[in-house]
Amino acid sequence: QATCRFRHFGLYSPERSIAMSAVLEPREMPMPPGPINGPAAWYGSEMSTETNWLRPFSDAELTELDSAMRSIQAKGLEVININRANFPLPRLEPVLDEVRRELLEGRGFVLLRGIPVDQYTTEEAAMVYYGLGAHLGHSVPQNAKGHVLGHVKDLGYDHEDTNVRIYQTTVRQNFHTDGCDFVALLCLKPAKSGGLSSIVSSTTIFNEMLKRNPDLAAELFRPLAVDRRGEVPEGYKGYFDMPPLNWHEGKLSGYYVRRYIQSAERFDSVPKLSAQTLEAFDLFDALANDAKLRLDMEFRPGDIQVLHNHQILHDRTAYEDWPEPERKRHLLRLWLSPEGARPLPDYFAARYASLVPGDPGRGGIRTPGQVLNAPLEAV
């Protein structure tokens, strides 16, 4: 039976939250003055010919990770107890500092390759992964249960249920962002077939929309209701208002989950989406799925994909799983709040709790009575 240690978290103290009680008047966000240039504006067709986003671990680095994990074991600590201080990585630390810089200021994604997960138990792999993640940022809860170590695995749920998260099923996810600064995935076991990971730059999508139809691009800077799917912070309603695109302090930050925007219409106080908004969504989705824009990658066991949510959308194709329980597709997930994170507009306060860059309370799912924990099984 998997065990973990629980950690309490002061979710709603005034010191931890900037605007938990603030009520924002709906307003359009400003648009960028023109196309956005720089490394964030990449095209998948070009990126697929490059390899600088793929970074294998060296033998010496893997030895360092293993030694740090064995030290945690020797101290009798569990995954939830791991932090940057008790998981020292002197050789890897400058590498991970550069990874963080690339995520925040560069293309916004990286694939780290080579964790020998076939040699580890699930707990050992989780320790290595969580320790490495601690050098990229603070882990934040991914659901109402307070999981700071997530499991992306089919649990046989109905994807049409408005309280079910799509990662708990085998169906396609569609391009979206998560409610955190960084999202990281470690592949323990791939699917029998399918389950391809696809990513796309929200900056590139905006540039293409601006070129093709500026009026539809402008629609995405209007605040829209987003369904919380039953994971509701204390004192809040079952949805929050957020523009899919936000231009703030010279940065374009995306928050787009079309499935949750449309399911928010189940609330009586939420107006129906206009034909213009739906047309904008259709163009946005078409561009995200365009083979010229998106980048597809197949996870190998031991791969760690890290994305900057504010500039990268991700998707997963539907998949067929193995019939044997021990072979089923299984990824471990971290949501991270990194030091040096970008400033975010006030709209993010209702979703992110804190807007302070690097705050352990920035991002994630916050619900009453929540206790952080790191389960070793998908529950």
XYZ file of N, CA, C and O in Angstrom, residues 159-229:
284
model
N -15.587 11.048 -19.494
C -15.042 12.363 -19.834
C -16.114 13.432 -19.980
O -15.813 14.631 -19.990
N -17.384 13.018 -20.093
C -18.472 13.985 -20.204
C -18.910 14.526 -18.842
O -19.637 15.509 -18.762
N -18.484 13.900 -17.767
C -18.814 14.362 -16.425
C -18.101 15.689 -16.172
O -16.879 15.780 -16.310
N -18.861 16.724 -15.790
C -18.268 18.062 -15.619
C -17.358 18.152 -14.401
O -16.688 19.177 -14.215
N -17.303 17.129 -13.576
C -16.386 17.116 -12.444
C -15.203 16.172 -12.655
O -14.459 15.890 -11.726
N -15.034 15.711 -13.889
C -13.934 14.806 -14.227
C -12.887 15.561 -15.026
O -13.205 16.332 -15.935
N -11.617 15.345 -14.690
C -10.510 15.935 -15.437
C -10.124 14.957 -16.556
O -10.011 13.741 -16.336
N -9.888 15.492 -17.740
C -9.689 14.654 -18.925
C -8.458 13.762 -18.811
O -8.401 12.669 -19.398
N -7.444 14.172 -18.042
C -6.247 13.343 -17.930
C -6.534 12.010 -17.243
O -5.701 11.102 -17.278
N -7.714 11.872 -16.616
C -8.092 10.621 -15.958
C -8.798 9.664 -16.912
O -9.350 8.656 -16.486
N -8.799 9.987 -18.215
C -9.438 9.159 -19.228
C -8.447 8.884 -20.356
O -7.300 9.345 -20.321
N -8.910 8.168 -21.393
C -8.048 7.880 -22.551
C -8.365 8.776 -23.749
O -7.717 8.648 -24.787
N -9.343 9.675 -23.619
C -9.754 10.477 -24.768
C -8.758 11.597 -25.028
O -7.946 11.947 -24.156
N -8.854 12.165 -26.203
C -7.985 13.288 -26.547
C -8.266 14.469 -25.620
O -9.407 14.738 -25.267
N -7.224 15.193 -25.260
C -7.397 16.322 -24.354
C -7.753 17.616 -25.082
O -8.478 18.443 -24.548
N -7.228 17.827 -26.266
C -7.307 19.096 -27.007
C -6.366 20.126 -26.380
O -6.043 20.055 -25.200
N -5.944 21.089 -27.180
C -4.936 22.043 -26.726
C -5.481 22.913 -25.601
O -6.577 23.464 -25.686
N -4.684 23.048 -24.540
C -5.097 23.786 -23.358
C -3.866 24.189 -22.551
O -2.744 23.758 -22.829
N -4.092 24.992 -21.522
C -3.068 25.311 -20.536
C -3.529 24.820 -19.172
O -4.715 24.583 -18.950
N -2.585 24.677 -18.233
C -2.894 24.299 -16.863
C -2.792 25.523 -15.954
O -2.216 26.548 -16.330
N -3.290 25.381 -14.723
C -3.329 26.499 -13.794
C -2.081 26.650 -12.957
O -2.142 26.656 -11.716
N -0.930 26.771 -13.598
C 0.349 26.920 -12.898
C 1.345 27.532 -13.872
O 1.080 27.645 -15.067
N 2.520 27.917 -13.349
C 3.552 28.482 -14.222
C 4.218 27.406 -15.077
O 4.281 27.519 -16.296
N 4.742 26.368 -14.428
C 5.365 25.255 -15.147
C 4.541 23.993 -14.932
O 4.068 23.734 -13.822
N 4.419 23.176 -15.968
C 3.890 21.819 -15.823
C 4.960 20.865 -16.342
O 5.552 21.088 -17.394
N 5.230 19.805 -15.572
C 6.242 18.821 -15.948
C 5.629 17.427 -15.925
O 4.804 17.122 -15.056
N 6.036 16.607 -16.877
C 5.553 15.232 -16.975
C 6.739 14.280 -17.075
O 7.647 14.496 -17.889
N 6.740 13.237 -16.247
C 7.721 12.156 -16.339
C 7.010 10.907 -16.833
O 6.034 10.459 -16.235
N 7.494 10.341 -17.919
C 6.898 9.125 -18.466
C 7.467 7.898 -17.755
O 8.669 7.632 -17.834
N 6.579 7.181 -17.071
C 6.955 5.893 -16.491
C 6.688 4.765 -17.483
O 7.538 3.907 -17.703
N 5.480 4.792 -18.077
C 5.103 3.764 -19.052
C 4.280 4.409 -20.162
O 3.314 5.125 -19.877
N 4.637 4.185 -21.417
C 3.848 4.721 -22.528
C 2.637 3.840 -22.825
O 2.537 2.711 -22.327
N 1.725 4.354 -23.638
C 0.542 3.592 -24.038
C 0.910 2.507 -25.049
O 2.003 2.503 -25.628
N -0.012 1.585 -25.284
C 0.176 0.582 -26.324
C 0.246 1.259 -27.679
O 1.084 0.920 -28.530
N -0.631 2.239 -27.901
C -0.583 3.061 -29.122
C -1.263 4.386 -28.820
O -2.136 4.473 -27.954
N -0.850 5.424 -29.536
C -1.424 6.746 -29.325
C -0.794 7.431 -28.121
O 0.307 7.099 -27.681
N -1.517 8.425 -27.575
C -0.991 9.171 -26.439
C 0.151 10.091 -26.807
O 1.008 10.413 -25.976
N 0.170 10.549 -28.052
C 1.224 11.440 -28.523
C 1.089 12.800 -27.854
O -0.012 13.316 -27.696
N 2.203 13.393 -27.443
C 2.190 14.727 -26.860
C 2.388 15.760 -27.967
O 3.274 15.620 -28.813
N 1.539 16.786 -27.959
C 1.659 17.881 -28.925
C 1.699 19.193 -28.165
O 0.955 19.375 -27.197
N 2.550 20.111 -28.600
C 2.631 21.426 -27.982
C 2.614 22.488 -29.082
O 2.920 22.207 -30.250
N 2.235 23.708 -28.707
C 2.178 24.804 -29.673
C 2.384 26.110 -28.926
O 2.035 26.225 -27.734
N 2.951 27.089 -29.602
C 3.209 28.396 -29.011
C 1.971 29.279 -29.098
O 1.464 29.530 -30.196
N 1.478 29.774 -27.957
C 0.350 30.705 -27.981
C 0.752 32.025 -28.632
O -0.083 32.721 -29.216
N 2.029 32.374 -28.547
C 2.519 33.589 -29.214
C 2.398 33.462 -30.727
O 1.936 34.383 -31.411
N 2.783 32.309 -31.251
C 2.687 32.086 -32.691
C 1.235 32.074 -33.137
O 0.891 32.632 -34.198
N 0.362 31.454 -32.346
C -1.062 31.455 -32.689
C -1.591 32.879 -32.745
O -2.304 33.258 -33.685
N -1.236 33.696 -31.755
C -1.688 35.091 -31.766
C -1.183 35.813 -33.009
O -1.941 36.538 -33.678
N 0.085 35.661 -33.334
C 0.637 36.336 -34.513
C -0.124 35.949 -35.776
O -0.414 36.801 -36.630
N -0.439 34.662 -35.907
C -1.170 34.196 -37.086
C -2.603 34.723 -37.100
O -3.121 35.103 -38.158
N -3.248 34.763 -35.943
C -4.605 35.309 -35.878
C -4.611 36.789 -36.208
O -5.508 37.288 -36.903
N -3.622 37.512 -35.702
C -3.527 38.950 -35.970
C -3.373 39.208 -37.460
O -3.954 40.150 -38.009
N -2.626 38.350 -38.129
C -2.402 38.495 -39.563
C -3.652 38.148 -40.362
O -3.977 38.816 -41.349
N -4.397 37.132 -39.917
C -5.530 36.633 -40.695
C -6.839 37.339 -40.369
O -7.661 37.571 -41.261
N -7.044 37.644 -39.083
C -8.320 38.249 -38.688
C -8.138 38.971 -37.352
O -8.385 38.399 -36.291
N -7.728 40.250 -37.384
C -7.490 40.993 -36.142
C -8.712 41.079 -35.236
O -8.568 41.098 -34.009
N -9.911 41.130 -35.811
C -11.118 41.221 -34.977
C -11.303 39.957 -34.147
O -11.704 40.026 -32.975
N -11.018 38.807 -34.745
C -11.133 37.570 -33.977
C -10.019 37.460 -32.943
O -10.239 36.943 -31.835
N -8.839 37.953 -33.261
C -7.761 37.980 -32.268
C -8.169 38.812 -31.066
O -7.925 38.434 -29.909
N -8.838 39.943 -31.305
C -9.267 40.816 -30.212
C -10.269 40.133 -29.290
O -10.322 40.428 -28.086
N -11.073 39.205 -29.825
C -12.054 38.497 -29.009
C -11.396 37.742 -27.855
O -12.004 37.555 -26.797
N -10.167 37.295 -28.046
C -9.501 36.465 -27.046
C -8.934 37.277 -25.889
O -8.408 36.702 -24.928
N -9.030 38.595 -25.954
C -8.572 39.452 -24.865
C -9.733 39.918 -23.988
O -9.545 40.751 -23.111
N -10.911 39.342 -24.212
C -12.077 39.631 -23.394
C -12.222 38.567 -22.309
O -12.027 37.378 -22.575
N -12.559 38.958 -21.074
C -12.726 37.965 -20.007
C -13.928 37.065 -20.254
O -14.999 37.527 -20.649
N -13.737 35.783 -20.043
C -14.791 34.787 -20.216
C -14.826 33.893 -18.989
O -13.808 33.669 -18.326
N -16.006 33.374 -18.666
C -16.142 32.472 -17.521
C -15.465 31.140 -17.818
O -15.590 30.585 -18.912
N -14.737 30.613 -16.827
C -14.058 29.321 -16.930
C -14.534 28.444 -15.774
O -14.440 28.832 -14.602
N -15.042 27.287 -16.077
C -15.587 26.350 -15.091
C -14.467 25.823 -14.183
O -13.417 25.396 -14.663
N -14.704 25.825 -12.877
C -13.733 25.253 -11.942
C -13.898 23.736 -11.808
O -13.120 23.084 -11.106
N -14.906 23.170 -12.441
C -15.141 21.724 -12.419
C -15.265 21.168 -10.997
O -14.726 20.102 -10.683
